[in-house]
Amino acid sequence: MAATIIDGNQVAADIRSELKEKVTKLKAEKGLTPGLGVILVGENPASISYVTGKAKACEEIGIHEETIRMPDTTSETELLQIVEKLNNDPKFHGILVQLPLPKQIDEKKVLLAIRPEKDVDCFHPYNVGKMLIGEPDYLPCTPAGVQQLLVRSGNDPSGKHVVICGRSNIVGKPLMAMLMQKAKGANATVTVVHTGTKDMTYYLRQADIVIAAVGAPQVIKADMVKDGVVVIDVGVNRVPDATKKSGFRLVGDVDFDAIKEKASAITPVPGGVGPMTITMLMMNTVTAAEKKG
Ligand code: GUN
């Protein structure tokens, strides 16, 4: 079977156009412009690129966005003061502190300082806890993007066996909590495999849906999954490629070329989960503004 390629760019564009309409309505009916405050500490090129992408998406949708750039030498106290300033500024419905942070700053302390109602990344333990008990105010962006890709491509996880590869706090753990809920777009049987799993293939071969969030290039091979599987690839890995000007290309955590011959649906890298993450951040920012309106 040749798989349907799930087009993350298209799904993201559809959601962004829905959000744009919502924002236009919020402005017209309530005089409310959703606002996002982004804090970027240092000059990490990947972080700069993420933050630029976020600013562009905000502009496209009509969200007010300000990026506060701070030097690499910023102290924890200085950063906490800026977070507090944004916490108290009604212009900003959402606050995002771009990770990673320089080593002199305790990341956990900073994430705890963001007011939960402005925590559009859904990294604050309060919001993680609410999600776990099935009463989410926000959903974390990458897991929410994965869920939207499944539902909007006609692969609702309800009643399916989902195997998640990876147990990070940003992807694997929250996805497990989200997809097992008795809720729309969820209600799945979820298995999480990780570095402590003795025989990952044993579980993968039983999966109706595989979600790969391992962080290693093309480690999931075609003989590890069953015919007709649905594969969502969260991985973004650089591998050397002499034919590219940059000297590298991006690949996911699964062997895309081989698995697409066996799967019923699969996301590409790039162009799968990637465009969804920022889109879900936009959705959370609009939700944050709606709660105030
Ligand atoms: N760094 C890489 N991805 C993310 C993200 O989704 N949110 C934040 N705050 N930092 C990141």
CSV table of C-alpha atoms and ligand atoms in Angstrom, one decimal:
chain,number,residue,atom,x,y,z
A,1,MET,CA,0.0,0.0,0.0
A,2,ALA,CA,1.3,3.5,-0.8
A,3,ALA,CA,0.6,5.9,2.0
A,4,THR,CA,-1.3,9.1,1.9
A,5,ILE,CA,1.1,11.9,2.7
A,6,ILE,CA,-0.3,14.0,5.5
A,7,ASP,CA,0.4,17.6,4.5
A,8,GLY,CA,1.2,19.6,7.6
A,9,ASN,CA,1.6,22.8,5.7
A,10,GLN,CA,-2.0,22.5,4.4
A,11,VAL,CA,-3.5,21.6,7.8
A,12,ALA,CA,-1.6,24.4,9.4
A,13,ALA,CA,-2.9,26.9,6.7
A,14,ASP,CA,-6.5,25.7,7.3
A,15,ILE,CA,-6.2,26.3,11.1
A,16,ARG,CA,-4.5,29.7,10.6
A,17,SER,CA,-7.2,30.9,8.3
A,18,GLU,CA,-9.8,29.8,11.0
A,19,LEU,CA,-7.8,31.7,13.6
A,20,LYS,CA,-7.6,34.8,11.4
A,21,GLU,CA,-11.4,34.9,11.2
A,22,LYS,CA,-11.7,34.5,15.0
A,23,VAL,CA,-9.2,37.3,15.6
A,24,THR,CA,-11.1,39.6,13.2
A,25,LYS,CA,-14.3,38.9,15.1
A,26,LEU,CA,-12.6,39.5,18.5
A,27,LYS,CA,-11.4,42.8,17.3
A,28,ALA,CA,-14.7,43.9,15.8
A,29,GLU,CA,-17.0,42.6,18.5
A,30,LYS,CA,-15.0,43.1,21.7
A,31,GLY,CA,-12.3,45.5,20.6
A,32,LEU,CA,-9.7,42.9,21.7
A,33,THR,CA,-6.4,42.2,20.0
A,34,PRO,CA,-4.8,39.0,21.2
A,35,GLY,CA,-1.2,39.6,22.3
A,36,LEU,CA,1.9,37.4,22.6
A,37,GLY,CA,5.1,38.4,24.5
A,38,VAL,CA,8.1,36.4,23.4
A,39,ILE,CA,11.4,36.5,25.4
A,40,LEU,CA,14.5,35.4,23.7
A,41,VAL,CA,17.7,35.2,25.7
A,42,GLY,CA,21.0,34.9,23.7
A,43,GLU,CA,21.8,34.2,20.1
A,44,ASN,CA,21.1,30.5,19.5
A,45,PRO,CA,20.4,30.3,15.7
A,46,ALA,CA,17.7,27.7,16.1
A,47,SER,CA,15.9,29.8,18.7
A,48,ILE,CA,16.2,32.9,16.5
A,49,SER,CA,14.7,31.0,13.7
A,50,TYR,CA,11.8,29.7,15.8
A,51,VAL,CA,11.1,33.2,17.2
A,52,THR,CA,11.1,34.7,13.7
A,53,GLY,CA,8.6,32.1,12.6
A,54,LYS,CA,6.4,32.9,15.6
A,55,ALA,CA,6.5,36.6,14.8
A,56,LYS,CA,5.5,36.0,11.1
A,57,ALA,CA,2.6,33.7,12.1
A,58,CYS,CA,1.3,36.3,14.5
A,59,GLU,CA,1.4,39.0,11.8
A,60,GLU,CA,-0.4,36.7,9.4
A,61,ILE,CA,-3.2,36.0,11.9
A,62,GLY,CA,-3.5,39.5,13.4
A,63,ILE,CA,-2.0,38.8,16.8
A,64,HIS,CA,0.0,41.6,18.4
A,65,GLU,CA,3.5,40.3,19.0
A,66,GLU,CA,6.5,41.7,20.8
A,67,THR,CA,9.9,39.9,21.1
A,68,ILE,CA,12.1,41.0,23.9
A,69,ARG,CA,15.7,40.1,23.2
A,70,MET,CA,18.1,39.8,26.1
A,71,PRO,CA,21.9,39.1,26.0
A,72,ASP,CA,23.4,35.8,26.8
A,73,THR,CA,24.7,37.2,30.0
A,74,THR,CA,21.2,38.0,31.4
A,75,SER,CA,20.9,36.9,35.1
A,76,GLU,CA,18.0,34.8,36.4
A,77,THR,CA,16.8,37.8,38.4
A,78,GLU,CA,16.7,40.1,35.4
A,79,LEU,CA,14.8,37.5,33.3
A,80,LEU,CA,12.3,36.9,36.2
A,81,GLN,CA,11.7,40.7,36.4
A,82,ILE,CA,10.8,40.8,32.6
A,83,VAL,CA,8.5,37.8,33.0
A,84,GLU,CA,6.7,39.6,35.9
A,85,LYS,CA,6.4,42.7,33.8
A,86,LEU,CA,4.7,40.7,31.0
A,87,ASN,CA,2.5,38.9,33.6
A,88,ASN,CA,1.2,42.3,34.7
A,89,ASP,CA,0.7,43.8,31.2
A,90,PRO,CA,-2.8,43.3,29.9
A,91,LYS,CA,-1.6,43.7,26.3
A,92,PHE,CA,-0.1,40.3,26.5
A,93,HIS,CA,-2.5,37.3,26.8
A,94,GLY,CA,0.3,34.9,26.2
A,95,ILE,CA,3.9,34.7,27.3
A,96,LEU,CA,6.6,32.5,25.8
A,97,VAL,CA,10.1,32.2,27.0
A,98,GLN,CA,12.1,30.6,24.3
A,99,LEU,CA,14.1,27.5,25.4
A,100,PRO,CA,16.9,26.6,25.9
A,101,LEU,CA,18.1,29.3,28.3
A,102,PRO,CA,21.7,30.0,29.2
A,103,LYS,CA,23.2,27.8,31.9
A,104,GLN,CA,23.2,30.5,34.6
A,105,ILE,CA,19.4,30.5,34.5
A,106,ASP,CA,17.2,27.8,36.1
A,107,GLU,CA,14.7,26.9,33.4
A,108,LYS,CA,12.2,25.4,35.8
A,109,LYS,CA,12.1,28.5,38.0
A,110,VAL,CA,11.4,30.7,35.0
A,111,LEU,CA,8.6,28.4,33.7
A,112,LEU,CA,7.0,28.5,37.2
A,113,ALA,CA,7.1,32.3,37.2
A,114,ILE,CA,4.8,32.6,34.1
A,115,ARG,CA,1.2,33.1,35.2
A,116,PRO,CA,-0.7,29.9,34.3
A,117,GLU,CA,-3.4,31.8,32.4
A,118,LYS,CA,-0.7,33.3,30.1
A,119,ASP,CA,1.3,30.0,29.7
A,120,VAL,CA,0.5,29.4,26.1
A,121,ASP,CA,3.3,26.8,25.8
A,122,CYS,CA,1.5,24.8,28.4
A,123,PHE,CA,4.8,24.1,30.3
A,124,HIS,CA,3.7,25.3,33.7
A,125,PRO,CA,3.1,22.3,36.1
A,126,TYR,CA,-0.4,23.7,36.9
A,127,ASN,CA,-1.4,23.5,33.2
A,128,VAL,CA,0.3,20.1,32.8
A,129,GLY,CA,-1.7,18.8,35.8
A,130,LYS,CA,-5.0,20.2,34.4
A,131,MET,CA,-4.3,18.4,31.1
A,132,LEU,CA,-3.5,15.2,33.0
A,133,ILE,CA,-6.9,15.2,34.8
A,134,GLY,CA,-8.7,15.9,31.6
A,135,GLU,CA,-9.6,19.6,32.3
A,136,PRO,CA,-7.1,21.4,30.1
A,137,ASP,CA,-7.0,25.2,29.7
A,138,TYR,CA,-4.3,24.8,27.1
A,139,LEU,CA,-2.7,21.9,25.3
A,140,PRO,CA,1.1,21.8,24.6
A,141,CYS,CA,1.8,22.9,21.1
A,142,THR,CA,3.6,20.0,19.5
A,143,PRO,CA,1.3,17.3,21.0
A,144,ALA,CA,-1.7,19.4,20.0
A,145,GLY,CA,-0.3,19.6,16.5
A,146,VAL,CA,0.0,15.8,16.3
A,147,GLN,CA,-3.5,15.4,17.5
A,148,GLN,CA,-4.9,17.8,14.9
A,149,LEU,CA,-2.9,16.1,12.1
A,150,LEU,CA,-4.5,12.8,13.1
A,151,VAL,CA,-8.0,14.1,13.4
A,152,ARG,CA,-8.0,16.3,10.4
A,153,SER,CA,-6.4,13.6,8.1
A,154,GLY,CA,-9.3,11.3,9.0
A,155,ASN,CA,-7.2,9.1,11.4
A,156,ASP,CA,-9.1,9.7,14.7
A,157,PRO,CA,-7.2,7.8,17.4
A,158,SER,CA,-10.4,6.8,19.2
A,159,GLY,CA,-10.3,3.0,19.8
A,160,LYS,CA,-6.8,2.6,18.2
A,161,HIS,CA,-3.6,1.4,19.7
A,162,VAL,CA,-1.1,4.3,19.6
A,163,VAL,CA,2.5,3.6,20.3
A,164,ILE,CA,4.5,6.7,21.3
A,165,CYS,CA,8.3,6.4,20.9
A,166,GLY,CA,9.9,8.8,23.4
A,167,ARG,CA,9.0,10.1,26.9
A,168,SER,CA,10.1,13.8,26.8
A,169,ASN,CA,8.2,16.3,28.9
A,170,ILE,CA,7.5,18.3,25.7
A,171,VAL,CA,6.2,15.6,23.5
A,172,GLY,CA,6.0,11.9,24.7
A,173,LYS,CA,4.6,12.4,28.2
A,174,PRO,CA,1.9,15.0,27.3
A,175,LEU,CA,0.8,13.1,24.2
A,176,MET,CA,0.3,10.0,26.3
A,177,ALA,CA,-1.9,12.0,28.7
A,178,MET,CA,-3.8,13.6,25.9
A,179,LEU,CA,-4.5,10.6,23.7
A,180,MET,CA,-5.7,8.4,26.5
A,181,GLN,CA,-8.3,10.8,27.7
A,182,LYS,CA,-12.0,10.0,27.3
A,183,ALA,CA,-12.4,13.0,25.0
A,184,LYS,CA,-12.9,13.9,21.3
A,185,GLY,CA,-9.8,13.2,19.2
A,186,ALA,CA,-8.4,10.9,21.9
A,187,ASN,CA,-9.8,7.8,23.6
A,188,ALA,CA,-6.9,5.6,22.4
A,189,THR,CA,-5.0,2.8,24.0
A,190,VAL,CA,-1.6,4.2,24.5
A,191,THR,CA,1.8,2.5,24.9
A,192,VAL,CA,4.9,4.5,25.5
A,193,VAL,CA,8.3,3.0,24.5
A,194,HIS,CA,11.6,4.6,25.5
A,195,THR,CA,15.2,3.8,26.1
A,196,GLY,CA,14.3,1.5,29.0
A,197,THR,CA,12.1,-0.7,26.7
A,198,LYS,CA,13.6,-4.1,26.0
A,199,ASP,CA,12.0,-4.9,22.7
A,200,MET,CA,10.6,-1.7,21.1
A,201,THR,CA,9.7,-3.6,17.8
A,202,TYR,CA,7.4,-6.0,19.8
A,203,TYR,CA,5.2,-3.0,20.7
A,204,LEU,CA,5.6,-1.1,17.4
A,205,ARG,CA,4.3,-4.0,15.4
A,206,GLN,CA,1.1,-3.9,17.3
A,207,ALA,CA,0.5,-0.2,16.7
A,208,ASP,CA,-2.3,1.2,14.6
A,209,ILE,CA,-0.7,4.6,15.0
A,210,VAL,CA,3.0,5.2,15.6
A,211,ILE,CA,4.2,8.6,16.9
A,212,ALA,CA,8.0,8.9,16.6
A,213,ALA,CA,9.6,11.4,19.0
A,214,VAL,CA,12.9,9.7,19.6
A,215,GLY,CA,15.4,12.4,18.5
A,216,ALA,CA,17.5,10.2,16.3
A,217,PRO,CA,17.6,10.0,12.5
A,218,GLN,CA,15.6,7.3,10.7
A,219,VAL,CA,15.8,4.7,13.5
A,220,ILE,CA,12.3,3.3,12.9
A,221,LYS,CA,12.4,1.0,9.9
A,222,ALA,CA,9.7,-0.6,7.7
A,223,ASP,CA,10.1,-4.1,9.2
A,224,MET,CA,9.3,-2.6,12.7
A,225,VAL,CA,5.7,-1.6,11.8
A,226,LYS,CA,2.6,-3.3,10.5
A,227,ASP,CA,0.9,-2.9,7.1
A,228,GLY,CA,-1.5,0.0,7.0
A,229,VAL,CA,0.0,1.8,10.0
A,230,VAL,CA,-0.4,5.6,10.4
A,231,VAL,CA,2.9,7.3,11.2
A,232,ILE,CA,3.4,10.8,12.7
A,233,ASP,CA,7.0,11.7,12.7
A,234,VAL,CA,7.9,14.4,15.2
A,235,GLY,CA,11.7,14.1,14.7
A,236,VAL,CA,13.8,16.8,13.0
A,237,ASN,CA,17.4,15.6,12.5
A,238,ARG,CA,20.2,17.0,10.4
A,239,VAL,CA,22.1,14.5,8.3
A,240,PRO,CA,25.1,15.3,6.1
A,241,ASP,CA,24.2,15.8,2.4
A,242,ALA,CA,26.9,16.9,0.0
A,243,THR,CA,24.3,17.7,-2.7
A,244,LYS,CA,22.9,20.5,-0.6
A,245,LYS,CA,24.4,24.0,-0.4
A,246,SER,CA,24.1,23.9,3.4
A,247,GLY,CA,25.8,20.5,3.5
A,248,PHE,CA,22.9,18.8,5.3
A,249,ARG,CA,19.3,17.9,4.9
A,250,LEU,CA,16.5,17.3,7.4
A,251,VAL,CA,15.1,13.8,8.1
A,252,GLY,CA,12.7,12.5,10.7
A,253,ASP,CA,13.0,9.7,13.2
A,254,VAL,CA,11.5,7.1,10.7
A,255,ASP,CA,12.7,5.7,7.5
A,256,PHE,CA,10.2,7.7,5.4
A,257,ASP,CA,11.0,6.2,1.9
A,258,ALA,CA,10.6,2.6,3.0
A,259,ILE,CA,7.7,3.1,5.5
A,260,LYS,CA,5.6,5.1,3.0
A,261,GLU,CA,5.2,1.9,0.9
A,262,LYS,CA,3.7,0.1,3.9
A,263,ALA,CA,1.8,2.7,5.9
A,264,SER,CA,-1.7,4.0,5.1
A,265,ALA,CA,-0.7,7.5,6.0
A,266,ILE,CA,2.5,9.3,7.1
A,267,THR,CA,3.8,12.8,7.7
A,268,PRO,CA,6.9,14.0,5.9
A,269,VAL,CA,9.9,15.9,7.4
A,270,PRO,CA,9.9,18.7,6.8
A,271,GLY,CA,6.3,19.7,6.2
A,272,GLY,CA,4.6,17.5,8.7
A,273,VAL,CA,4.5,18.2,12.4
A,274,GLY,CA,6.8,21.3,12.1
A,275,PRO,CA,4.3,23.8,10.7
A,276,MET,CA,1.7,22.7,13.3
A,277,THR,CA,3.7,23.6,16.4
A,278,ILE,CA,3.6,27.4,15.8
A,279,THR,CA,0.0,27.2,14.6
A,280,MET,CA,-1.0,25.6,17.9
A,281,LEU,CA,0.8,28.4,19.8
A,282,MET,CA,-1.3,30.8,17.8
A,283,MET,CA,-4.4,28.9,18.8
A,284,ASN,CA,-3.5,29.0,22.5
A,285,THR,CA,-2.8,32.8,22.3
A,286,VAL,CA,-6.3,33.3,20.7
A,287,THR,CA,-7.8,31.1,23.4
A,288,ALA,CA,-6.0,33.1,26.1
A,289,ALA,CA,-7.5,36.3,24.7
A,290,GLU,CA,-11.0,34.8,24.4
A,291,LYS,CA,-10.8,33.9,28.1
A,292,LYS,CA,-10.3,37.6,28.9
A,293,GLY,CA,-12.9,38.8,26.5
B,1,GUN,N1,12.3,25.7,22.0
B,1,GUN,C1,12.1,24.8,21.0
B,1,GUN,N2,10.8,24.5,20.9
B,1,GUN,C2,10.1,25.3,21.9
B,1,GUN,C3,8.8,25.5,22.2
B,1,GUN,O1,7.9,24.9,21.7
B,1,GUN,N3,8.6,26.5,23.2
B,1,GUN,C4,9.6,27.1,23.8
B,1,GUN,N4,9.3,28.0,24.8
B,1,GUN,N5,10.8,27.0,23.5
B,1,GUN,C5,11.1,26.1,22.5
